[in-house]
Tab-separated table of C-alpha atoms in Angstrom:
chain	number	residue	atom	x	y	z
A	125	UNK	CA	134.059	89.890	117.488
A	126	UNK	CA	132.927	91.412	114.172
A	127	UNK	CA	132.166	89.514	110.964
A	128	UNK	CA	134.499	90.294	108.073
A	129	UNK	CA	132.756	92.130	105.234
A	130	UNK	CA	132.707	90.579	101.784
A	131	UNK	CA	134.927	92.385	99.293
A	132	UNK	CA	133.356	93.394	95.972
A	133	UNK	CA	135.563	94.643	93.165
A	134	UNK	CA	135.377	96.408	89.824
A	135	UNK	CA	135.514	94.337	86.649
A	136	UNK	CA	137.796	95.917	84.039
A	137	UNK	CA	139.124	94.207	80.914
A	138	UNK	CA	138.397	90.777	82.309
A	139	UNK	CA	139.964	91.337	85.733
A	140	UNK	CA	138.449	92.009	89.145
A	141	UNK	CA	140.220	95.028	90.600
A	142	UNK	CA	140.107	97.305	93.608
A	143	UNK	CA	139.852	101.035	93.035
A	144	UNK	CA	143.227	102.401	91.983
A	145	UNK	CA	143.437	104.552	95.120
A	146	UNK	CA	142.071	101.776	97.353
A	147	UNK	CA	138.992	103.690	98.500
A	148	UNK	CA	135.871	101.713	99.389
A	149	UNK	CA	132.344	102.223	100.632
A	150	UNK	CA	130.255	99.917	102.813
A	151	UNK	CA	127.254	98.121	101.316
A	152	UNK	CA	124.258	97.677	103.627
A	153	UNK	CA	121.589	94.972	103.552
A	154	UNK	CA	118.335	96.978	103.822
A	155	UNK	CA	116.542	94.094	105.514
A	156	UNK	CA	118.904	94.315	108.494
A	157	UNK	CA	120.380	97.801	108.257
A	158	UNK	CA	123.826	96.231	108.641
A	159	UNK	CA	126.848	96.314	106.328
A	160	UNK	CA	127.690	93.033	104.606
A	161	UNK	CA	130.295	94.055	102.025
A	162	UNK	CA	132.625	96.752	100.792
A	163	UNK	CA	132.779	97.987	97.214
A	164	UNK	CA	135.263	100.187	95.363
A	165	UNK	CA	134.681	103.913	95.278
A	166	UNK	CA	135.955	104.370	91.745
A	167	UNK	CA	137.641	107.591	90.669
A	168	UNK	CA	139.141	109.051	87.490
A	169	UNK	CA	141.908	106.448	87.116
A	170	UNK	CA	139.397	103.605	87.308
A	171	UNK	CA	137.079	105.274	84.803
A	172	UNK	CA	140.019	105.803	82.443
A	173	UNK	CA	140.976	102.128	82.678
A	174	UNK	CA	137.433	100.856	82.068
A	175	UNK	CA	136.870	103.188	79.125
A	176	UNK	CA	140.195	102.208	77.594
A	177	UNK	CA	139.255	98.535	77.859
A	178	UNK	CA	135.852	99.087	76.265
A	179	UNK	CA	137.357	101.248	73.532
A	180	UNK	CA	140.011	98.662	72.693
A	181	UNK	CA	137.435	95.866	72.530
A	182	UNK	CA	134.964	97.808	70.386
A	183	UNK	CA	136.357	97.312	66.824
A	184	UNK	CA	136.392	93.514	66.996
A	185	UNK	CA	132.982	93.336	68.701
A	186	UNK	CA	131.481	95.825	66.223
A	187	UNK	CA	132.767	93.823	63.263
A	188	UNK	CA	131.307	90.496	64.371
A	189	UNK	CA	128.435	89.308	62.245
A	190	UNK	CA	125.164	89.543	64.205
A	191	UNK	CA	124.863	85.761	64.460
A	192	UNK	CA	128.078	85.661	66.511
A	193	UNK	CA	126.856	88.326	68.927
A	194	UNK	CA	123.611	86.381	69.181
A	195	UNK	CA	125.539	83.276	70.247
A	196	UNK	CA	127.172	85.230	73.058
A	197	UNK	CA	123.887	86.624	74.352
A	198	UNK	CA	122.151	83.252	74.175
A	199	UNK	CA	125.003	81.718	76.149
A	200	UNK	CA	124.718	84.536	78.723
A	201	UNK	CA	120.995	83.814	79.065
A	202	UNK	CA	121.728	80.109	79.563
A	203	UNK	CA	124.324	80.956	82.194
A	204	UNK	CA	121.842	83.203	84.015
A	205	UNK	CA	119.555	80.196	84.314
A	206	UNK	CA	122.374	77.925	85.439
A	207	UNK	CA	123.531	80.371	88.103
A	208	UNK	CA	120.072	81.620	89.031
A	209	UNK	CA	120.371	80.788	92.723
A	210	UNK	CA	123.574	82.843	92.991
A	211	UNK	CA	121.879	85.782	91.295
A	212	UNK	CA	118.824	85.453	93.543
A	213	UNK	CA	120.948	85.408	96.685
A	214	UNK	CA	122.964	88.430	95.549
A	215	UNK	CA	119.872	90.466	94.652
A	216	UNK	CA	118.056	89.531	97.838
A	217	UNK	CA	121.017	90.699	99.916
A	218	UNK	CA	121.411	93.765	97.685
A	219	UNK	CA	117.827	94.900	98.104
A	220	UNK	CA	116.265	92.882	100.911
A	221	UNK	CA	113.850	91.420	98.358
A	222	UNK	CA	111.906	88.245	99.152
A	223	UNK	CA	113.819	85.313	97.677
A	224	UNK	CA	110.717	83.648	96.245
A	225	UNK	CA	109.717	86.796	94.343
A	226	UNK	CA	113.181	87.334	92.857
A	227	UNK	CA	113.065	83.720	91.701
A	228	UNK	CA	109.611	83.965	90.128
A	229	UNK	CA	109.348	87.601	89.031
A	230	UNK	CA	112.875	88.638	88.021
A	231	UNK	CA	114.947	85.705	86.792
A	232	UNK	CA	112.486	84.474	84.088
A	233	UNK	CA	111.878	87.900	82.484
A	234	UNK	CA	115.589	88.762	82.572
A	235	UNK	CA	116.482	85.559	80.747
A	236	UNK	CA	113.687	86.183	78.252
A	237	UNK	CA	114.834	89.768	77.660
A	238	UNK	CA	118.412	88.712	76.955
A	239	UNK	CA	117.150	86.127	74.480
A	240	UNK	CA	114.896	88.714	72.848
A	241	UNK	CA	117.835	91.032	72.209
A	242	UNK	CA	119.909	88.098	70.987
A	243	UNK	CA	117.281	87.744	68.253
A	244	UNK	CA	117.112	91.493	67.669
A	245	UNK	CA	120.815	91.452	66.799
A	246	UNK	CA	119.861	89.682	63.562
A	247	UNK	CA	116.880	91.874	62.709
A	248	UNK	CA	118.435	95.227	61.843
A	249	UNK	CA	115.908	97.358	59.997
A	250	UNK	CA	116.234	100.140	57.444
A	251	UNK	CA	114.326	101.569	54.522
A	252	UNK	CA	114.571	99.773	51.222
A	253	UNK	CA	117.629	100.407	49.087
A	254	UNK	CA	116.794	102.068	45.816
A	255	UNK	CA	117.371	104.744	43.232
A	256	UNK	CA	116.080	108.017	44.622
A	257	UNK	CA	118.225	110.035	42.193
A	258	UNK	CA	118.772	108.956	38.613
A	259	UNK	CA	122.061	107.073	38.231
A	260	UNK	CA	122.601	106.482	41.974
A	261	UNK	CA	121.634	103.776	44.449
A	262	UNK	CA	121.147	104.595	48.144
A	263	UNK	CA	121.393	102.123	50.989
A	264	UNK	CA	121.063	102.439	54.760
A	265	UNK	CA	123.613	101.064	57.214
A	266	UNK	CA	122.607	100.680	60.840
A	267	UNK	CA	125.708	100.620	63.038
A	268	UNK	CA	126.574	100.499	66.751
A	269	UNK	CA	127.221	103.878	68.349
A	270	UNK	CA	130.426	102.853	70.175
A	271	UNK	CA	131.274	102.650	73.875
A	272	UNK	CA	128.221	103.074	76.125
A	273	UNK	CA	128.450	104.525	79.642
A	274	UNK	CA	125.514	103.104	81.598
A	275	UNK	CA	124.234	103.856	85.102
A	276	UNK	CA	121.718	101.472	86.697
A	277	UNK	CA	119.389	102.208	89.658
A	278	UNK	CA	118.951	100.522	93.021
A	279	UNK	CA	115.308	99.469	92.751
A	280	UNK	CA	115.919	96.684	90.203
A	281	UNK	CA	119.720	96.620	89.931
A	282	UNK	CA	119.922	93.219	88.274
A	283	UNK	CA	117.043	93.617	85.810
A	284	UNK	CA	117.942	97.179	84.871
A	285	UNK	CA	121.500	96.042	84.148
A	286	UNK	CA	119.983	93.555	81.687
A	287	UNK	CA	117.834	96.250	80.095
A	288	UNK	CA	121.013	98.216	79.453
A	289	UNK	CA	123.724	95.749	78.490
A	290	UNK	CA	121.574	93.365	76.413
A	291	UNK	CA	120.510	95.816	73.654
A	292	UNK	CA	123.879	97.565	73.740
A	293	UNK	CA	125.869	94.364	73.239
A	294	UNK	CA	123.395	92.972	70.713
A	295	UNK	CA	123.798	96.103	68.577
A	296	UNK	CA	127.610	95.796	68.620
A	297	UNK	CA	128.519	98.307	71.318
A	298	UNK	CA	130.832	97.781	74.265
A	299	UNK	CA	129.776	98.669	77.789
A	300	UNK	CA	130.951	100.283	81.005
A	301	UNK	CA	128.147	99.999	83.546
A	302	UNK	CA	127.915	101.396	87.064
A	303	UNK	CA	125.439	99.967	89.579
A	304	UNK	CA	124.103	102.124	92.385
A	305	UNK	CA	126.487	102.503	95.306
A	306	UNK	CA	123.862	100.823	97.524
A	307	UNK	CA	123.336	97.757	95.285
A	308	UNK	CA	126.534	96.655	93.502
A	309	UNK	CA	126.594	92.943	94.394
A	310	UNK	CA	124.420	91.458	91.642
A	311	UNK	CA	126.059	93.534	88.900
A	312	UNK	CA	129.517	92.340	89.983
A	313	UNK	CA	128.211	88.768	89.747
A	314	UNK	CA	126.810	89.500	86.279
A	315	UNK	CA	130.297	90.643	85.275
A	316	UNK	CA	131.673	87.263	86.304
A	317	UNK	CA	128.998	85.505	84.224
A	318	UNK	CA	129.457	87.636	81.111
A	319	UNK	CA	133.239	87.598	81.378
A	320	UNK	CA	133.318	83.802	81.515
A	321	UNK	CA	131.068	83.557	78.440
A	322	UNK	CA	133.170	86.018	76.456
A	323	UNK	CA	136.294	84.080	77.420
A	324	UNK	CA	134.797	80.703	76.484
A	325	UNK	CA	133.717	81.966	73.064
A	326	UNK	CA	137.005	83.696	72.347
A	327	UNK	CA	136.023	87.342	72.615
A	328	UNK	CA	137.687	90.172	74.501
A	329	UNK	CA	136.401	90.458	78.038
A	330	UNK	CA	136.794	94.227	77.672
A	331	UNK	CA	133.441	94.173	75.883
A	332	UNK	CA	131.736	94.389	79.298
A	333	UNK	CA	133.082	96.314	82.296
A	334	UNK	CA	131.674	97.187	85.723
A	335	UNK	CA	132.632	100.177	87.851
A	336	UNK	CA	131.374	100.482	91.414
A	337	UNK	CA	131.095	103.942	92.866
A	338	UNK	CA	128.944	106.917	93.727
A	339	UNK	CA	127.461	109.882	91.869
A	340	UNK	CA	130.919	111.297	91.259
A	341	UNK	CA	131.915	108.064	89.531
A	342	UNK	CA	128.843	108.337	87.337
A	343	UNK	CA	129.640	111.943	86.486
A	344	UNK	CA	133.174	111.003	85.472
A	345	UNK	CA	131.815	108.252	83.225
A	346	UNK	CA	129.343	110.528	81.486
A	347	UNK	CA	131.862	113.329	80.997
A	348	UNK	CA	134.613	111.014	79.759
A	349	UNK	CA	135.678	111.577	76.158
A	350	UNK	CA	135.451	107.907	75.097
A	351	UNK	CA	131.727	107.021	75.396
A	352	UNK	CA	129.488	107.868	72.461
A	353	UNK	CA	126.355	107.339	74.528
A	354	UNK	CA	125.265	107.739	78.133
A	355	UNK	CA	122.304	105.808	79.496
A	356	UNK	CA	120.812	106.202	82.965
A	357	UNK	CA	117.820	104.926	84.878
A	358	UNK	CA	117.355	107.119	87.920
A	359	UNK	CA	115.813	110.261	89.351
A	360	UNK	CA	114.790	113.322	87.371
A	361	UNK	CA	117.579	115.286	89.033
A	362	UNK	CA	120.164	112.692	88.036
A	363	UNK	CA	118.820	112.620	84.484
A	364	UNK	CA	119.086	116.374	84.152
A	365	UNK	CA	122.659	116.269	85.416
A	366	UNK	CA	123.546	113.540	82.926
A	367	UNK	CA	121.938	115.433	80.047
A	368	UNK	CA	123.853	118.577	81.011
A	369	UNK	CA	127.166	116.746	81.342
A	370	UNK	CA	126.677	114.842	78.078
A	371	UNK	CA	125.875	118.067	76.231
A	372	UNK	CA	129.451	119.247	76.632
A	373	UNK	CA	130.581	116.915	73.849
A	374	UNK	CA	127.143	116.118	72.366
A	375	UNK	CA	126.950	112.517	73.532
A	376	UNK	CA	123.791	110.638	72.763
A	377	UNK	CA	121.669	110.344	75.934
A	378	UNK	CA	119.111	107.727	76.952
A	379	UNK	CA	117.077	108.612	80.065
A	380	UNK	CA	114.521	106.553	81.977
A	381	UNK	CA	113.598	108.679	84.967
A	382	UNK	CA	110.800	109.066	87.479
A	383	UNK	CA	107.098	108.376	87.245
A	384	UNK	CA	103.821	109.219	88.934
A	385	UNK	CA	101.445	106.798	87.282
A	386	UNK	CA	97.755	107.714	87.392
A	387	UNK	CA	95.357	104.811	87.952
A	388	UNK	CA	91.972	106.021	86.692
A	389	UNK	CA	89.081	103.949	88.068
A	390	UNK	CA	85.605	104.539	86.620
A	391	UNK	CA	82.331	103.636	88.320
A	392	UNK	CA	81.627	100.639	86.044
A	393	UNK	CA	84.781	98.871	87.225
A	394	UNK	CA	84.762	95.524	89.010
A	395	UNK	CA	85.898	97.010	92.332
A	396	UNK	CA	87.127	93.806	93.943
A	397	UNK	CA	89.251	92.850	90.940
A	398	UNK	CA	90.598	96.387	90.513
A	399	UNK	CA	91.557	96.685	94.190
A	400	UNK	CA	93.324	93.324	94.131
A	401	UNK	CA	95.402	94.163	91.058
A	402	UNK	CA	96.103	97.792	92.010
A	403	UNK	CA	97.289	96.784	95.475
A	404	UNK	CA	99.828	94.380	94.022
A	405	UNK	CA	100.937	96.921	91.400
A	406	UNK	CA	101.229	99.643	94.045
A	407	UNK	CA	103.047	97.725	96.766
A	408	UNK	CA	105.227	95.313	94.771
A	409	UNK	CA	108.919	95.983	95.413
A	410	UNK	CA	107.821	98.332	98.220
A	411	UNK	CA	106.418	100.736	95.631
A	412	UNK	CA	109.969	101.371	94.427
A	413	UNK	CA	109.019	101.289	90.772
A	414	UNK	CA	108.665	104.208	88.378
A	415	UNK	CA	105.479	102.636	87.021
A	416	UNK	CA	103.956	101.680	90.402
A	417	UNK	CA	100.185	102.102	90.771
A	418	UNK	CA	100.429	104.630	93.560
A	419	UNK	CA	98.249	107.589	92.356
A	420	UNK	CA	94.661	106.391	92.183
A	421	UNK	CA	91.853	108.565	90.773
A	422	UNK	CA	88.425	107.119	91.574
A	423	UNK	CA	85.060	108.274	90.260
A	424	UNK	CA	83.162	109.893	93.129
A	425	UNK	CA	80.153	107.539	92.996
A	426	UNK	CA	82.301	104.562	94.097
A	427	UNK	CA	84.972	106.456	96.047
A	428	UNK	CA	84.034	105.431	99.582
A	429	UNK	CA	83.514	101.774	98.690
A	430	UNK	CA	86.787	101.667	96.778
A	431	UNK	CA	88.812	103.327	99.546
A	432	UNK	CA	87.417	100.935	102.154
A	433	UNK	CA	88.336	97.940	100.001
A	434	UNK	CA	91.785	99.355	99.287
A	435	UNK	CA	92.456	99.968	102.986
A	436	UNK	CA	91.386	96.400	103.759
A	437	UNK	CA	93.733	95.072	101.072
A	438	UNK	CA	96.588	97.142	102.524
A	439	UNK	CA	95.967	95.729	105.995
A	440	UNK	CA	96.164	92.216	104.538
A	441	UNK	CA	99.379	92.876	102.590
A	442	UNK	CA	102.556	91.671	104.260
A	443	UNK	CA	106.097	92.990	104.257
A	444	UNK	CA	108.907	91.159	105.977
A	445	UNK	CA	111.887	88.829	105.884
A	446	UNK	CA	113.467	87.633	102.647
A	447	UNK	CA	112.692	83.975	103.414
A	448	UNK	CA	108.997	84.512	104.189
A	449	UNK	CA	107.056	83.298	101.154
A	450	UNK	CA	103.879	85.089	102.274
A	451	UNK	CA	105.254	88.621	101.981
A	452	UNK	CA	104.639	90.791	98.912
A	453	UNK	CA	107.608	93.063	99.393
A	454	UNK	CA	110.698	93.712	101.459
A	455	UNK	CA	112.254	96.905	102.840
A	456	UNK	CA	112.922	100.249	101.272
A	457	UNK	CA	116.369	100.234	99.767
A	458	UNK	CA	118.275	102.501	102.115
A	459	UNK	CA	118.024	104.799	105.125
A	460	UNK	CA	117.660	107.913	102.973
A	461	UNK	CA	114.729	106.403	101.100
A	462	UNK	CA	113.021	105.472	104.357
A	463	UNK	CA	113.494	109.048	105.546
A	464	UNK	CA	111.994	110.360	102.301
A	465	UNK	CA	108.885	108.194	102.546
A	466	UNK	CA	108.404	109.118	106.210
A	467	UNK	CA	108.745	112.772	105.273
A	468	UNK	CA	105.867	112.615	102.791
A	469	UNK	CA	103.637	111.137	105.495
A	470	UNK	CA	104.728	113.637	108.137
A	471	UNK	CA	104.035	116.571	105.795
A	472	UNK	CA	100.532	115.472	104.793
A	473	UNK	CA	98.040	118.372	104.791
A	474	UNK	CA	95.254	118.505	107.352
A	475	UNK	CA	92.615	117.464	104.792
A	476	UNK	CA	94.406	114.161	104.084
A	477	UNK	CA	93.424	110.979	105.881
A	478	UNK	CA	95.635	107.926	106.456
A	479	UNK	CA	93.310	104.978	105.828
A	480	UNK	CA	95.950	102.291	106.437
A	481	UNK	CA	99.623	102.046	107.386
A	482	UNK	CA	101.690	105.207	107.510
A	483	UNK	CA	104.478	103.939	109.737
A	484	UNK	CA	107.779	102.079	109.804
A	485	UNK	CA	107.586	98.366	110.557
A	486	UNK	CA	109.998	96.385	112.749
A	487	UNK	CA	113.007	97.302	114.845
A	488	UNK	CA	115.669	96.721	112.207
A	489	UNK	CA	115.908	97.303	108.507
A	490	UNK	CA	113.977	99.823	106.421
A	491	UNK	CA	110.484	98.299	106.282
A	492	UNK	CA	107.414	100.483	105.806
A	493	UNK	CA	103.776	99.447	106.120
A	494	UNK	CA	101.414	99.282	103.128
A	495	UNK	CA	99.783	102.700	103.209
A	496	UNK	CA	96.631	104.301	101.794
A	497	UNK	CA	96.037	108.071	101.967
A	498	UNK	CA	92.700	109.607	100.914
A	499	UNK	CA	91.167	113.089	100.879
A	500	UNK	CA	93.911	114.540	98.714
A	501	UNK	CA	93.860	117.483	96.342
A	502	UNK	CA	95.570	117.790	92.976
A	503	UNK	CA	98.223	120.266	94.121
A	504	UNK	CA	99.231	118.343	97.268
A	505	UNK	CA	102.912	117.454	97.469
A	506	UNK	CA	102.264	113.722	97.742
A	507	UNK	CA	100.142	113.823	94.572
A	508	UNK	CA	102.614	115.847	92.525
A	509	UNK	CA	105.899	114.199	93.545
A	510	UNK	CA	107.202	110.656	93.409
A	511	UNK	CA	107.172	108.969	96.820
A	512	UNK	CA	108.876	105.748	95.648
A	513	UNK	CA	107.497	103.769	98.544
A	514	UNK	CA	104.510	101.555	99.476
A	515	UNK	CA	102.080	104.478	99.591
A	516	UNK	CA	98.901	104.632	97.481
A	517	UNK	CA	97.113	107.987	97.283
A	518	UNK	CA	93.441	108.359	96.367
A	519	UNK	CA	91.605	111.303	94.788
A	520	UNK	CA	87.942	111.540	93.833
A	521	UNK	CA	86.969	112.815	90.350
A	522	UNK	CA	83.575	113.726	88.927
A	523	UNK	CA	83.764	112.931	85.222
A	524	UNK	CA	86.074	111.821	82.405
A	525	UNK	CA	87.222	115.344	81.598
A	526	UNK	CA	88.383	115.962	85.167
A	527	UNK	CA	90.000	112.521	85.337
A	528	UNK	CA	92.110	113.290	82.265
A	529	UNK	CA	93.028	116.765	83.527
A	530	UNK	CA	94.217	115.440	86.893
A	531	UNK	CA	95.902	112.359	85.460
A	532	UNK	CA	97.969	114.495	83.080
A	533	UNK	CA	98.505	117.244	85.658
A	534	UNK	CA	101.958	116.163	86.868
A	535	UNK	CA	105.486	116.592	85.512
A	536	UNK	CA	105.950	112.869	84.877
A	537	UNK	CA	104.660	110.875	81.918
A	538	UNK	CA	105.899	107.294	82.109
A	539	UNK	CA	102.927	104.985	82.706
A	540	UNK	CA	99.194	105.010	83.458
A	541	UNK	CA	96.182	102.733	83.614
A	542	UNK	CA	92.427	102.940	82.992
A	543	UNK	CA	89.836	100.741	84.663
A	544	UNK	CA	86.468	100.526	82.915
A	545	UNK	CA	84.157	98.110	81.092
A	546	UNK	CA	83.369	100.767	78.471
A	547	UNK	CA	85.538	100.028	75.409
A	548	UNK	CA	84.981	103.427	73.781
A	549	UNK	CA	85.942	105.193	77.005
A	550	UNK	CA	89.079	103.063	77.296
A	551	UNK	CA	90.073	104.010	73.745
A	552	UNK	CA	89.427	107.716	74.382
A	553	UNK	CA	91.496	107.600	77.571
A	554	UNK	CA	94.364	105.750	75.894
A	555	UNK	CA	94.499	108.588	73.353
A	556	UNK	CA	94.283	111.496	75.798
A	557	UNK	CA	96.488	110.195	78.616
A	558	UNK	CA	99.937	111.738	78.099
A	559	UNK	CA	102.043	108.768	79.163
A	560	UNK	CA	104.427	106.376	77.445
A	561	UNK	CA	102.289	103.402	78.436
A	562	UNK	CA	98.555	103.054	79.018
A	563	UNK	CA	97.304	99.801	80.551
A	564	UNK	CA	93.596	98.970	80.364
A	565	UNK	CA	92.115	96.974	83.271
A	566	UNK	CA	95.586	95.982	84.400
A	567	UNK	CA	98.714	97.723	85.644
A	568	UNK	CA	102.456	96.965	85.477
A	569	UNK	CA	102.893	93.917	83.140
A	570	UNK	CA	105.817	94.312	80.741
A	571	UNK	CA	106.956	92.212	77.799
A	572	UNK	CA	110.271	92.242	75.970
A	573	UNK	CA	108.594	92.926	72.628
A	574	UNK	CA	106.965	96.213	73.697
A	575	UNK	CA	108.717	99.526	74.534
A	576	UNK	CA	109.065	101.028	77.992
A	577	UNK	CA	109.761	104.743	78.280
A	578	UNK	CA	108.073	108.057	78.923
A	579	UNK	CA	107.653	111.703	78.047
A	580	UNK	CA	108.123	115.016	79.863
A	581	UNK	CA	110.306	114.674	82.983
A	582	UNK	CA	110.162	110.902	82.794
A	583	UNK	CA	112.897	111.154	80.169
A	584	UNK	CA	113.325	109.966	76.590
A	585	UNK	CA	114.439	106.879	74.747
A	586	UNK	CA	112.952	103.415	75.080
A	587	UNK	CA	113.930	100.294	76.979
A	588	UNK	CA	112.976	96.809	75.746
A	589	UNK	CA	111.555	96.097	72.251
A	590	UNK	CA	112.994	96.805	68.824
A	591	UNK	CA	112.705	100.515	69.657
A	592	UNK	CA	115.045	100.037	72.615
A	593	UNK	CA	117.450	98.157	70.376
A	594	UNK	CA	117.358	100.952	67.782
A	595	UNK	CA	118.381	103.477	70.448
A	596	UNK	CA	121.779	101.775	70.595
A	597	UNK	CA	122.386	102.138	66.856
A	598	UNK	CA	123.177	104.958	64.456
A	599	UNK	CA	122.032	105.367	60.845
A	600	UNK	CA	124.372	105.941	57.928
A	601	UNK	CA	123.383	106.722	54.332
A	602	UNK	CA	125.598	105.222	51.632
A	603	UNK	CA	125.115	106.359	48.010
A	604	UNK	CA	126.874	104.830	45.034
A	605	UNK	CA	127.042	105.894	41.426
A	606	UNK	CA	125.743	103.388	38.887
A	607	UNK	CA	128.287	104.606	36.327
A	608	UNK	CA	130.955	102.424	37.922
């Protein structure tokens, strides 16, 4: 006797719907490796319907005064708190994440971020109006861009949905968002929450729409003629494909892609404190984080001591079941990701040494042990490419110049950190490190008020902060004659 799979559906214009052609895909719980739901495999007809709903809802939503949009977002934040346990359960099943960590590390910042953007809705900025030509006054209007096609990733499906819809809605845009095909459950629940709030406050539920589907669904969304903007958090390859597709009709593009964060540890660092913090920042969420502290560069004078401490910390770090409050992280998200992480380990060069971990854990699910690899060179595959798993690599550098050269010597440029007691050195490093974020004596904290986004192949555009809000607006110059 088999257990019936839960049925997830698209959310279009305030209604939960199956795909127009009835196609579905199975959704697997990565902690068990077993399917627990089906979700629509949306095609062109579904994309057309969602875009039409968002387009029809846009004029009224755009024309609301900011205070009214703020009310909606504040109510959504309140509802997230009220229905937190539902969201936690959905995300835990989505991703295999430990329940306690979703409760403590994801729900509070998501609620805070929604409330931040609710406030940002009323803080539109522009240069001062004035007479820059005799007899004329110029003013700046900051307006929403229109319908936004958004694609969220599988590593933080719930939080990344917030990072996308909150600034978009606050700025007056309408949204069609697609979760990853492996993690649709929490986004479908978010649709129910947002739809109920829009309904209660008398606004069109077409303001927010969810399409489940695969890469083809995402391509159809980006290439559709309705959206004025396409936003994606995903791989470099996916970002390049989105940028290419969007170029066909010159859509605005917002890309948050991969990372390979250098963690530069100098000899004056408090080793015990650095190892403790770097381990958490490297293994949290199974290392499935574009900013994860997984590429450590250690000054040669403390290398051996640091590696020994890091290997000990890895051995003491636990991965396991969602209800175990002692685990730091759960499984990798899917079978393909497990295969990718294993492949990096299997292809390690002869000069590399596995100091801890390096193997799958358990008989079911996609768990992988906390891993430390030392003895690596700058051009090694595992140094140059994103593993996206609980694997910390270690290299030994001689001086500050070499540390900067190696830290910057990858194609990614999202985040980095510097560990030193020397203030002047920290300031020099924060200037020369070519990354969108530089942490000093810490790694991975984020706040709603500060921007998140990178350079090079890590993409462009910012999430969070007023800068992230601005990305969802356009600027118009209005000039009037003073002659009447």
